[in-house]
């Protein structure tokens, strides 16, 4: 196998791995019943005029399965953190206390669980589309190798290897999603 082909397959592997990691990160933001700091992952706080990720302005803890506590390093940010969490529209209401912002998570209804499973499936489908787009782009490059004189059997071998890599990452995406769905549906 020539050097270009190895680079292409390595690039595909890396990009597909990134797609699965992104899926895992996005699924981590979905609330499955127990509190997790990852639920606030997308929240940005107005930190003196700069939109800053919430985890960079304070500590995020989960004292129990139904609470998230944000303890800002700068007490002046309590109000801004509360507003940012509400603005993120995550489905829970923050309570600003003396030195922390406390979020008590309401119980998740069956309907909400099904809705979260749908979101998880949609995220999984986005990841699979990304994986397939990588495959398509690499297969186009492989076909160009054929035009530049690489033997047909080597091209077929590369195409098969590309499909094997694709199948591996599609399976990983399905496993990650299935695991998250079980977590969401379990009480």
CSV table of C-alpha atoms in Angstrom, one decimal:
chain,number,residue,atom,x,y,z
A,1,UNK,CA,0.0,0.0,0.0
A,2,UNK,CA,1.4,3.4,-1.0
A,3,UNK,CA,2.0,6.2,1.4
A,4,UNK,CA,-0.9,8.4,0.1
A,5,UNK,CA,-3.3,5.6,0.7
A,6,UNK,CA,-2.1,5.1,4.3
A,7,UNK,CA,-2.5,8.8,4.9
A,8,UNK,CA,-6.0,8.8,3.5
A,9,UNK,CA,-7.1,5.9,5.7
A,10,UNK,CA,-5.4,7.4,8.8
A,11,UNK,CA,-7.2,10.7,8.1
A,12,UNK,CA,-10.5,8.9,7.7
A,13,UNK,CA,-10.0,7.0,11.0
A,14,UNK,CA,-9.1,10.3,12.8
A,15,UNK,CA,-12.1,12.2,11.4
A,16,UNK,CA,-14.5,9.4,12.1
A,17,UNK,CA,-13.2,9.1,15.7
A,18,UNK,CA,-13.8,12.8,16.1
A,19,UNK,CA,-17.4,12.4,15.0
A,20,UNK,CA,-18.0,9.7,17.6
A,21,UNK,CA,-16.3,11.8,20.3
A,22,UNK,CA,-18.5,14.7,19.4
A,23,UNK,CA,-21.6,12.5,19.6
A,24,UNK,CA,-20.5,11.3,23.0
A,25,UNK,CA,-20.0,14.9,24.2
A,26,UNK,CA,-23.5,15.9,22.8
A,27,UNK,CA,-25.2,12.9,24.4
A,28,UNK,CA,-23.5,13.9,27.7
A,29,UNK,CA,-25.5,17.1,27.7
A,30,UNK,CA,-28.8,15.2,27.6
A,31,UNK,CA,-30.3,14.8,31.1
A,32,UNK,CA,-30.8,11.1,31.9
A,33,UNK,CA,-32.2,11.4,35.4
A,34,UNK,CA,-29.1,12.0,37.5
A,35,UNK,CA,-27.4,15.4,37.7
A,36,UNK,CA,-24.1,15.9,35.8
A,37,UNK,CA,-21.8,18.9,35.3
A,38,UNK,CA,-21.9,18.0,31.6
A,39,UNK,CA,-25.5,19.2,31.5
A,40,UNK,CA,-24.2,22.8,31.7
A,41,UNK,CA,-21.6,22.2,29.1
A,42,UNK,CA,-23.0,24.5,26.5
A,43,UNK,CA,-23.9,27.4,28.9
A,44,UNK,CA,-22.0,30.6,28.4
A,45,UNK,CA,-21.9,33.4,31.0
A,46,UNK,CA,-21.4,37.1,30.3
A,47,UNK,CA,-18.1,37.5,32.2
A,48,UNK,CA,-17.5,41.3,32.1
A,49,UNK,CA,-18.5,41.5,28.4
A,50,UNK,CA,-17.0,38.2,27.2
A,51,UNK,CA,-19.2,35.1,26.8
A,52,UNK,CA,-17.3,32.5,28.8
A,53,UNK,CA,-18.0,28.8,29.3
A,54,UNK,CA,-19.6,28.3,32.7
A,55,UNK,CA,-17.0,25.8,33.8
A,56,UNK,CA,-14.4,28.6,33.5
A,57,UNK,CA,-16.1,31.0,35.9
A,58,UNK,CA,-16.6,28.6,38.9
A,59,UNK,CA,-16.8,25.1,40.2
A,60,UNK,CA,-19.7,22.8,39.1
A,61,UNK,CA,-20.6,20.1,41.6
A,62,UNK,CA,-23.3,17.5,42.0
A,63,UNK,CA,-23.9,17.0,45.7
A,64,UNK,CA,-26.5,14.4,44.9
A,65,UNK,CA,-28.4,12.8,42.0
A,66,UNK,CA,-30.9,15.6,41.7
A,67,UNK,CA,-28.8,18.8,42.2
A,68,UNK,CA,-26.2,20.8,40.4
A,69,UNK,CA,-24.4,23.5,42.4
A,70,UNK,CA,-22.3,26.2,40.6
A,71,UNK,CA,-20.0,28.1,42.9
A,72,UNK,CA,-18.5,31.1,41.1
A,73,UNK,CA,-15.0,32.3,41.9
A,74,UNK,CA,-16.3,35.8,41.6
A,75,UNK,CA,-19.5,36.3,43.7
A,76,UNK,CA,-20.5,39.2,41.5
A,77,UNK,CA,-21.3,36.6,38.8
A,78,UNK,CA,-24.1,34.9,40.7
A,79,UNK,CA,-26.8,36.8,38.8
A,80,UNK,CA,-25.2,36.4,35.4
A,81,UNK,CA,-24.8,32.7,36.0
A,82,UNK,CA,-28.4,32.3,36.9
A,83,UNK,CA,-29.5,34.3,33.8
A,84,UNK,CA,-27.2,32.3,31.5
A,85,UNK,CA,-28.6,29.0,32.8
A,86,UNK,CA,-32.2,30.2,32.3
A,87,UNK,CA,-31.3,31.6,28.8
A,88,UNK,CA,-29.8,28.2,27.8
A,89,UNK,CA,-33.4,26.8,28.0
A,90,UNK,CA,-32.3,23.4,29.5
A,91,UNK,CA,-35.6,22.7,31.2
A,92,UNK,CA,-34.7,23.6,34.8
A,93,UNK,CA,-34.7,26.8,36.9
A,94,UNK,CA,-31.6,28.0,38.8
A,95,UNK,CA,-32.0,29.4,42.3
A,96,UNK,CA,-29.4,32.1,43.2
A,97,UNK,CA,-28.4,31.8,46.8
A,98,UNK,CA,-25.9,33.7,49.0
A,99,UNK,CA,-22.7,32.3,47.4
A,100,UNK,CA,-23.9,29.6,44.9
A,101,UNK,CA,-26.4,28.9,42.1
A,102,UNK,CA,-28.3,25.8,42.9
A,103,UNK,CA,-30.3,23.8,40.4
A,104,UNK,CA,-32.7,21.2,41.7
A,105,UNK,CA,-33.6,18.9,38.8
A,106,UNK,CA,-37.3,18.0,38.6
A,107,UNK,CA,-38.1,14.3,38.1
A,108,UNK,CA,-38.1,13.2,34.4
A,109,UNK,CA,-41.5,12.2,33.0
A,110,UNK,CA,-41.9,9.2,30.7
A,111,UNK,CA,-42.8,11.7,27.9
A,112,UNK,CA,-39.6,13.7,28.5
A,113,UNK,CA,-37.6,10.4,28.5
A,114,UNK,CA,-39.0,9.5,25.1
A,115,UNK,CA,-38.2,13.0,23.8
A,116,UNK,CA,-34.6,12.7,25.1
A,117,UNK,CA,-34.3,9.4,23.3
A,118,UNK,CA,-35.4,11.0,20.1
A,119,UNK,CA,-32.8,13.7,20.5
A,120,UNK,CA,-30.2,11.1,21.2
A,121,UNK,CA,-31.2,9.3,18.0
A,122,UNK,CA,-31.0,12.5,16.0
A,123,UNK,CA,-27.5,13.2,17.3
A,124,UNK,CA,-26.5,9.7,16.4
A,125,UNK,CA,-27.8,10.2,12.9
A,126,UNK,CA,-25.8,13.4,12.6
A,127,UNK,CA,-22.7,11.6,13.6
A,128,UNK,CA,-23.4,8.8,11.1
A,129,UNK,CA,-23.9,11.4,8.3
A,130,UNK,CA,-20.5,12.9,9.2
A,131,UNK,CA,-18.9,9.5,9.2
A,132,UNK,CA,-20.5,8.7,5.8
A,133,UNK,CA,-19.3,12.1,4.4
A,134,UNK,CA,-15.8,11.3,5.4
A,135,UNK,CA,-16.1,7.9,3.7
A,136,UNK,CA,-17.4,9.5,0.5
A,137,UNK,CA,-14.6,12.0,0.4
A,138,UNK,CA,-11.9,9.4,1.0
A,139,UNK,CA,-13.5,7.1,-1.6
A,140,UNK,CA,-13.3,9.9,-4.2
A,141,UNK,CA,-9.6,10.3,-3.4
A,142,UNK,CA,-9.1,6.6,-3.7
A,143,UNK,CA,-10.8,6.6,-7.2
A,144,UNK,CA,-8.3,9.4,-8.2
A,145,UNK,CA,-5.5,7.1,-7.2
A,146,UNK,CA,-6.9,4.5,-9.7
A,147,UNK,CA,-6.7,7.2,-12.4
A,148,UNK,CA,-3.1,7.9,-11.5
A,149,UNK,CA,-2.0,4.3,-12.2
A,150,UNK,CA,-2.5,2.4,-8.9
A,151,UNK,CA,-3.5,-1.2,-9.7
A,152,UNK,CA,-7.2,-2.0,-9.6
A,153,UNK,CA,-6.8,-4.8,-7.0
A,154,UNK,CA,-5.1,-2.3,-4.6
A,155,UNK,CA,-7.9,0.2,-5.2
A,156,UNK,CA,-10.5,-2.4,-4.4
A,157,UNK,CA,-8.5,-3.4,-1.2
A,158,UNK,CA,-8.4,0.3,-0.1
A,159,UNK,CA,-12.2,0.6,-0.7
A,160,UNK,CA,-12.8,-2.5,1.4
A,161,UNK,CA,-10.6,-1.2,4.2
A,162,UNK,CA,-12.3,2.2,4.0
A,163,UNK,CA,-15.7,0.4,4.4
A,164,UNK,CA,-14.4,-1.6,7.3
A,165,UNK,CA,-13.3,1.6,9.1
A,166,UNK,CA,-16.7,3.2,8.4
A,167,UNK,CA,-18.5,0.1,9.7
A,168,UNK,CA,-16.4,0.2,12.9
A,169,UNK,CA,-17.3,3.8,13.7
A,170,UNK,CA,-21.0,3.5,12.7
A,171,UNK,CA,-21.1,0.6,15.2
A,172,UNK,CA,-19.3,2.7,17.9
A,173,UNK,CA,-21.9,5.5,17.3
A,174,UNK,CA,-24.7,3.0,17.7
A,175,UNK,CA,-23.2,1.6,20.9
A,176,UNK,CA,-22.7,5.0,22.5
A,177,UNK,CA,-26.3,6.0,21.6
A,178,UNK,CA,-27.8,2.7,22.8
A,179,UNK,CA,-26.0,3.1,26.1
A,180,UNK,CA,-27.3,6.6,26.5
A,181,UNK,CA,-30.9,5.5,25.7
A,182,UNK,CA,-30.7,2.8,28.3
A,183,UNK,CA,-29.5,5.4,30.8
A,184,UNK,CA,-32.3,7.8,29.9
A,185,UNK,CA,-35.0,5.1,30.1
A,186,UNK,CA,-33.8,3.6,33.4
A,187,UNK,CA,-35.3,5.2,36.5
